[in-house]
Tab-separated table of C-alpha atoms in Angstrom:
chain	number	residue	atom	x	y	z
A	1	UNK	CA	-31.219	1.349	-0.727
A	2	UNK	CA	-32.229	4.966	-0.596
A	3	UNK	CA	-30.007	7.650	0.627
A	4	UNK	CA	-26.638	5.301	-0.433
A	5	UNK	CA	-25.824	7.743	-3.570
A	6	UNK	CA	-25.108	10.767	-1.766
A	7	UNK	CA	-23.041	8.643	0.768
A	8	UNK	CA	-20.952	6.623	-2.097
A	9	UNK	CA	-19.944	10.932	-3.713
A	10	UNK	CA	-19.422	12.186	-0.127
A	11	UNK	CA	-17.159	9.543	0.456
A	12	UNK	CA	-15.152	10.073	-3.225
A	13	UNK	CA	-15.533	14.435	-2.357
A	14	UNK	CA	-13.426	13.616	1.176
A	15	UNK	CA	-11.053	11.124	0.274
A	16	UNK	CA	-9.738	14.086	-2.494
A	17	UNK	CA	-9.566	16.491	-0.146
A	18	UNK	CA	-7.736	14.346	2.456
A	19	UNK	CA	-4.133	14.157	3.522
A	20	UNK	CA	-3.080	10.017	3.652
A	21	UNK	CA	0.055	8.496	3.286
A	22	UNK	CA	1.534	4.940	3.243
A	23	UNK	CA	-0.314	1.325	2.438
A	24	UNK	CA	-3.634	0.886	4.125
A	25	UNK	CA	-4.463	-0.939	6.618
A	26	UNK	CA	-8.250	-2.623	5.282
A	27	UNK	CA	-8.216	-1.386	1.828
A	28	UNK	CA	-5.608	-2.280	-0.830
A	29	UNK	CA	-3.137	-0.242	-2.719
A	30	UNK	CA	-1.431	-0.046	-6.605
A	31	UNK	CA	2.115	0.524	-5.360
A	32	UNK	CA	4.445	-2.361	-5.641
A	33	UNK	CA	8.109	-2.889	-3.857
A	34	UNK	CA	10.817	-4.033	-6.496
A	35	UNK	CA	11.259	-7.472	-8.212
A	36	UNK	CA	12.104	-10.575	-6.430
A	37	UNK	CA	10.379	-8.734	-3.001
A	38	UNK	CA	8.842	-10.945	-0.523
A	39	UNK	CA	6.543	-9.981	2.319
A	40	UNK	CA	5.065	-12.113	4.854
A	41	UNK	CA	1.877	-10.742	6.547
A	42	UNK	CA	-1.273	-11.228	8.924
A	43	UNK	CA	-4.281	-9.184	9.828
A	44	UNK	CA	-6.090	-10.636	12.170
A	45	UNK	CA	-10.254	-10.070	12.304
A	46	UNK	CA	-11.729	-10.316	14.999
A	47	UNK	CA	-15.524	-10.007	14.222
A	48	UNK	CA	-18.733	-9.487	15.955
A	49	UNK	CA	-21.852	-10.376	14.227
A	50	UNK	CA	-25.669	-11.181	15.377
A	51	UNK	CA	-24.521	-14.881	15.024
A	52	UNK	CA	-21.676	-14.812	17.078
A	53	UNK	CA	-18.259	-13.858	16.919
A	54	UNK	CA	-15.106	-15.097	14.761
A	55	UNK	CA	-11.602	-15.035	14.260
A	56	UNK	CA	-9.999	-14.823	10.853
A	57	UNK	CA	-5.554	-15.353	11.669
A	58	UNK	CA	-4.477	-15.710	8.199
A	59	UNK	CA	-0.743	-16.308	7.035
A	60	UNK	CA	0.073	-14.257	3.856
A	61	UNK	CA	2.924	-14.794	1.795
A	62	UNK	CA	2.893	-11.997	-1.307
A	63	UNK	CA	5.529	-12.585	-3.815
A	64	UNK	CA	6.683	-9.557	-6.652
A	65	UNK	CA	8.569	-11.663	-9.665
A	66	UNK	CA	8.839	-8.377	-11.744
A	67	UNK	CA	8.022	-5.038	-10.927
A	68	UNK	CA	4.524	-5.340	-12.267
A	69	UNK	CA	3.446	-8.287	-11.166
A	70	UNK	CA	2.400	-9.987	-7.871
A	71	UNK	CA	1.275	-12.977	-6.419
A	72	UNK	CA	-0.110	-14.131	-2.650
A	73	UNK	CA	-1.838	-16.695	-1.011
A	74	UNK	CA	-3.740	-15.941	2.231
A	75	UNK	CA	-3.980	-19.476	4.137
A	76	UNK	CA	-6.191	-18.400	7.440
A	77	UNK	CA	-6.604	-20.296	11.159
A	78	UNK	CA	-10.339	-19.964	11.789
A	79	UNK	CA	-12.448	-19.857	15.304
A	80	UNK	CA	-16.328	-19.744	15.444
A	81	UNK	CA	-18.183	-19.293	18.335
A	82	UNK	CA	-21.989	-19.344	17.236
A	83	UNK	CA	-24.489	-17.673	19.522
A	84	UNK	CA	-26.818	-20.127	21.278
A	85	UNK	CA	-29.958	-18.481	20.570
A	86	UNK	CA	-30.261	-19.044	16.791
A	87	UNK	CA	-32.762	-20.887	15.760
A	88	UNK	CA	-30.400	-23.532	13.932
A	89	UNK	CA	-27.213	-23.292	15.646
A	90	UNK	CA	-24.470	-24.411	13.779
A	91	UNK	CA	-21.763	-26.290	15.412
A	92	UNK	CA	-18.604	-24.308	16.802
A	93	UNK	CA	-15.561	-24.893	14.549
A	94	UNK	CA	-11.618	-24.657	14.800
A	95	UNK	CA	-9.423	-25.085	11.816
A	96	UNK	CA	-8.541	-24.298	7.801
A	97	UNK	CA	-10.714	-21.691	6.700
A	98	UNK	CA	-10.799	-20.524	2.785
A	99	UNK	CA	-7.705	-19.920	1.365
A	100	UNK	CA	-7.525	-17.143	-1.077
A	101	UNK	CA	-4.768	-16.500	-4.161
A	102	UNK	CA	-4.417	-13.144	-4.989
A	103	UNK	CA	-2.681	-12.128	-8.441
A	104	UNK	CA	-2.371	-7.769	-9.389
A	105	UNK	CA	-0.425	-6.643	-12.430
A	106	UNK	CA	0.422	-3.152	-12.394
A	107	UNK	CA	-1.096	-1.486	-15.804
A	108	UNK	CA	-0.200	2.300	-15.632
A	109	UNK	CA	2.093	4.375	-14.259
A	110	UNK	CA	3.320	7.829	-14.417
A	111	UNK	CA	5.516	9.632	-12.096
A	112	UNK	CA	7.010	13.173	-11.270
A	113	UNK	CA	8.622	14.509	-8.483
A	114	UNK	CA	7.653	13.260	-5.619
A	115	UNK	CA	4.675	12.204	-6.555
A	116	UNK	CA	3.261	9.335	-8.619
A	117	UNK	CA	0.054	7.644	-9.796
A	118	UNK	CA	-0.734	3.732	-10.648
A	119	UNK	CA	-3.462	1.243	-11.646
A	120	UNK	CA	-3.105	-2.544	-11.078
A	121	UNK	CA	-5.406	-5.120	-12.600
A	122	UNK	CA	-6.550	-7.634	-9.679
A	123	UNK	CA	-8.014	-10.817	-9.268
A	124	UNK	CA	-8.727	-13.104	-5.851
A	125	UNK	CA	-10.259	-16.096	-6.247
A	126	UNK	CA	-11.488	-18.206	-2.992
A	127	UNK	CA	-11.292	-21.658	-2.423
A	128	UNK	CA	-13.954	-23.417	-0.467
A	129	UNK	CA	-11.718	-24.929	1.472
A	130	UNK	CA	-13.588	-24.076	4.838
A	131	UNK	CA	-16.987	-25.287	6.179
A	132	UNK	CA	-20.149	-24.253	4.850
A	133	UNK	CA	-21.068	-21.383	7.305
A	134	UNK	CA	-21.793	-18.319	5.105
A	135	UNK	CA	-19.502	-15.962	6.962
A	136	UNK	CA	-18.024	-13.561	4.152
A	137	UNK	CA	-14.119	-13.773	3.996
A	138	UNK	CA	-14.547	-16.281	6.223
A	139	UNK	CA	-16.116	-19.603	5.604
A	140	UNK	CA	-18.187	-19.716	2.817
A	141	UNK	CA	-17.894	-23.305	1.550
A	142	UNK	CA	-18.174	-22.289	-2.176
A	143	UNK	CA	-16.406	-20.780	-4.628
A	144	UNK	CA	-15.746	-17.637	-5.002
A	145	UNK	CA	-13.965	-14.921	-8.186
A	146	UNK	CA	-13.026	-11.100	-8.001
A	147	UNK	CA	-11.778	-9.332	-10.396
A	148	UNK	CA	-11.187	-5.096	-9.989
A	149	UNK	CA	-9.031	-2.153	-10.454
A	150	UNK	CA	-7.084	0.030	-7.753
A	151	UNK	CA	-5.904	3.170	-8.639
A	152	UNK	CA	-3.670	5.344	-6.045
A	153	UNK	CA	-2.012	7.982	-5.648
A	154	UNK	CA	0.830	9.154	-3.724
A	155	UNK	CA	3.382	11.999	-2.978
A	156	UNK	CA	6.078	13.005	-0.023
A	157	UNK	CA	2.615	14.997	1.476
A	158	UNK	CA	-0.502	12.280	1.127
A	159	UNK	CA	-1.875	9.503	-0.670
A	160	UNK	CA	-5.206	8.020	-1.853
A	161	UNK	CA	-6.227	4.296	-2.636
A	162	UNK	CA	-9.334	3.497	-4.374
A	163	UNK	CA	-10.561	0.021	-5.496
A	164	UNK	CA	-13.892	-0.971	-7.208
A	165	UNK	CA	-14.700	-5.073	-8.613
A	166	UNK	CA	-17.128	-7.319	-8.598
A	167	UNK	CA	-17.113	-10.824	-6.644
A	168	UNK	CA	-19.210	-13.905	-8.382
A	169	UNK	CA	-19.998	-16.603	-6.804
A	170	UNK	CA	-22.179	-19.730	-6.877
A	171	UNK	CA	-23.889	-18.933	-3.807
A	172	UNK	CA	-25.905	-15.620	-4.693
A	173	UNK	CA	-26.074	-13.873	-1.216
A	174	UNK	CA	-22.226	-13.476	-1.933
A	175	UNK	CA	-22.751	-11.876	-5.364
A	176	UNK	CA	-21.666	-8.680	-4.896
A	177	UNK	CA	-19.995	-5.108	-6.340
A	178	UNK	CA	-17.112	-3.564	-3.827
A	179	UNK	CA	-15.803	-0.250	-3.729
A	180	UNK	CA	-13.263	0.715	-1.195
A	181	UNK	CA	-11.240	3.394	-0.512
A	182	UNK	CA	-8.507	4.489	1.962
A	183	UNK	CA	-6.563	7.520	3.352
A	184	UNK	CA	-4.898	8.476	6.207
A	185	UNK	CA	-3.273	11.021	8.250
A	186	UNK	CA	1.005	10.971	9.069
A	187	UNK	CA	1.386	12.097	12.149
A	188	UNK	CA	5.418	12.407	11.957
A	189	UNK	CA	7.636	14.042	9.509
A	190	UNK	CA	8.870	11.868	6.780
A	191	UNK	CA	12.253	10.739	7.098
A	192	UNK	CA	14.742	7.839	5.871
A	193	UNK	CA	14.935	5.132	7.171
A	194	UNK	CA	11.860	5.010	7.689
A	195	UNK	CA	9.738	5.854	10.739
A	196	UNK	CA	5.646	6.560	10.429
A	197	UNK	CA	3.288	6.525	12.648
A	198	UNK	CA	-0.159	7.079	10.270
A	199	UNK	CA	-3.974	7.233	11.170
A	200	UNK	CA	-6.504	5.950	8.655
A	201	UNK	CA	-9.898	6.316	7.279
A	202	UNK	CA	-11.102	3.244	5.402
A	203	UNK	CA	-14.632	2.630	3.916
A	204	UNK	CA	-15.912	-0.440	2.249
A	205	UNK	CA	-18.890	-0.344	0.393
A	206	UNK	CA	-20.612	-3.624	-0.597
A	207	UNK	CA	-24.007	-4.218	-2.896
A	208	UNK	CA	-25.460	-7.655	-2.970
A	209	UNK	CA	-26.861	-7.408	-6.310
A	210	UNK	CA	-28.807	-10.603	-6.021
A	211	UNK	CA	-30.723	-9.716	-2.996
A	212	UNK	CA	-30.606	-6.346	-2.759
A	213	UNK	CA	-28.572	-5.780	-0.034
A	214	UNK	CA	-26.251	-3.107	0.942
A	215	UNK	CA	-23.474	-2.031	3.644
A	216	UNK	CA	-21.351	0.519	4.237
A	217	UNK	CA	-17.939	-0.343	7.006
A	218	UNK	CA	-15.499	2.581	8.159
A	219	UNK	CA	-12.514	1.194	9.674
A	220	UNK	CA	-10.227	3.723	12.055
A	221	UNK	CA	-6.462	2.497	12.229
A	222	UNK	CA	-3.182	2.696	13.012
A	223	UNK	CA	-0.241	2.457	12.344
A	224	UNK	CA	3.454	2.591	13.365
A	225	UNK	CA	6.276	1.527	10.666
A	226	UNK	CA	9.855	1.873	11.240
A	227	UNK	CA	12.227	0.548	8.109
A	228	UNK	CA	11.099	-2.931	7.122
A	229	UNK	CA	8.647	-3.543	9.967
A	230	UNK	CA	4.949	-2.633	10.043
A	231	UNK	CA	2.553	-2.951	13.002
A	232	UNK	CA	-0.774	-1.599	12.536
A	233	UNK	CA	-4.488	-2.142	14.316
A	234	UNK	CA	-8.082	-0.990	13.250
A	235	UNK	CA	-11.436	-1.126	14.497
A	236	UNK	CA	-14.686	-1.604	12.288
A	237	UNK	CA	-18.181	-0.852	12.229
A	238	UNK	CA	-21.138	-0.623	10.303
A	239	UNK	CA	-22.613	2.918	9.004
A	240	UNK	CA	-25.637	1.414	6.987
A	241	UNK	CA	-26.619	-2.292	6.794
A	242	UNK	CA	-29.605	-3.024	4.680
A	243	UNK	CA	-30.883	-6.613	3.405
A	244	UNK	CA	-27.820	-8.581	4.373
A	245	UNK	CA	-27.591	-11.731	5.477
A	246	UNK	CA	-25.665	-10.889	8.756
A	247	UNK	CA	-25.570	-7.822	10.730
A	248	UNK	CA	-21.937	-6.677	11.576
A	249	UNK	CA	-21.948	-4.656	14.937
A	250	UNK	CA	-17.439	-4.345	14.543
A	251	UNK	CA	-14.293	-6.024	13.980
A	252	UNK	CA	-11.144	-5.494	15.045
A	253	UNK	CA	-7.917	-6.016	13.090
A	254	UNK	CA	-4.532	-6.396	14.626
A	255	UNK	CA	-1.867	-7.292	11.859
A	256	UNK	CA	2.088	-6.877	11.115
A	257	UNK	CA	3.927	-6.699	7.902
A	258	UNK	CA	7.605	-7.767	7.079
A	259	UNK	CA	9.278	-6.887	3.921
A	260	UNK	CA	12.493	-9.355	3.065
C-alpha cells in the first residue's frame, strides 16, 4: 500500500489544472438534463484479466422526473471465457448478469456565467442476479450497496468530475472505498448544435478495506457528440494492483448515448 498517497494528491493536483469538458466516458458526472429527460445507453467492457476475458453489454435506461432527481437501471448481456489453466476452472457462461439501479439527487448548485458547479447524492445497489463468479461489475452473485458524492464542475472552457463512496457488500473481497475522477481535452470549438469531439483522462481508484488490497485504472477515451447523439470508446489499464483478487491487464469500452 506504500507509495498510493502521493499518487491519490498527484492525481487531485492534475485534474485542477486540466482543461475537460463534457460527461465522461468511465467516471460519472453531477450535471443533469431537464425533467421528464430520457436517455438510453450502453458501454460495453470488454475485459482482460489473469482468469480470462469478459464481456459486460449492458442496456441502460436513465430516467430525470424533476430536475434533481434521477433514476436508471443497467440490465447487462454477459460472456465469460475462463482461462483453462486455473486450477478450478469455472464453467464458461452466457446470459443475465447483475443488474444494477442507480438513483442521484442533485443537492447543490450554484451557477454564473458560463460556468457552474453541482453535487449529487448517489446510490447503486446490485442485484445478484448473475452467477457466482467474483468478477467485479460483473458477476458477483451477492449483494451489493454504494452510496457517494460527485461533485463537478463545468464552464464554456473545461470541466472536472470527481466522485468518492463506499461499496458494502456481503462478500468482503468486494468491500471497498472508490474515488474517481475525470477530465478531458475538446479538441473543437464549442458551437450549437452541438458538435464535440473530446479526449479523456479517467482514473479509478479502489481500496479493498477488508483485505487490503488496492488498484489504481486510467482509462484514455474518446469521444465524438453531435446534437443528441454520443459515440465514445476507451481503453483501460492498470497503474498499481496490489492484494486483489484478480489482476486486470485492460479493458476496452465501446458505448453510445441517446438523449430523447
Amino acid at each position: 500500500m506504500k507509495n498510493i498517497l502521493p499518487v491519490f494528491v498527484t492525481l487531485n493536483l492534475i485534474a485542477i489544472n486540466t482543461l475537460a469538458q463534457g460527461p465522461p466516458i468511465t467516471a460519472d458526472k453531477p450535471i443533469m438534463l431537464g425533467a421528464k429527460r430520457v436517455v438510453i445507453k450502453s458501454l460495453t467492457e470488454i475485459r482482460s484479466t489473469n482468469h480470462g476475458t469478459f464481456i459486460k453489454a449492458p442496456l441502460i435506461v436513465h430516467y430525470l422526473p424533476t430536475p434533481n432527481l434521477l433514476f436508471a437501471a443497467h440490465i447487462p448481456y454477459v460472456n465469460t471465457v475462463f482461462n483453462e489453466n486455473l486450477l478450478e476452472t469455472p464453467k464458461n457462461f452466457s446470459g443475465l448478469g447483475d443488474v444494477e439501479l442507480l438513483g442521484k439527487y442533485q443537492f447543490y448548485r450554484k451557477d454564473a456565467t458560463g460556468k457552474t458547479f453541482r453535487m449529487v447524492a448517489k446510490t447503486l445497489q446490485t442485484l445478484p442476479t448473475g452467477k457466482a463468479y467474483n468478477l467485479d461489475g460483473i458477476l458477483t452473485g451477492t449483494y451489493q450497496g454504494y452510496v457517494g458524492v460527485v461533485a463537478g464542475y463545468e464552464s464554456i472552457k473545461y470541466g472536472i468530475s470527481n466522485e468518492l463512496g463506499i461499496n458494502m457488500s456481503g462478500n468482503s473481497s468486494l468491500r471497498e472505498f472508490k474515488h474517481k475522477i475525470g477530465f478531458g481535452l475538446p479538441l473543437l470549438k464549442p458551437s450549437y448544435p452541438v458538435k464535440q469531439v473530446n479526449l479523456y483522462f479517467e482514473y479509478k481508484n479502489s481500496w479493498f478495506y477488508n483485505t487490503n488490497g488496492y488498484r489504481l485504472l486510467y482509462a484514455q477515451g474518446l469521444q465524438y457528440a453531435i446534437k443528441r447523439l454520443i459515440l465514445e470508446a476507451a481503453i483501460q489499464f492498470p497503474l498499481i494492483q496490489e492484494n486483489t483478487i484478480q489482476n486486470f491487464k485492460r479493458s476496452m469500452f465501446i458505448g453510445t448515448r441517446y438523449i430523447f
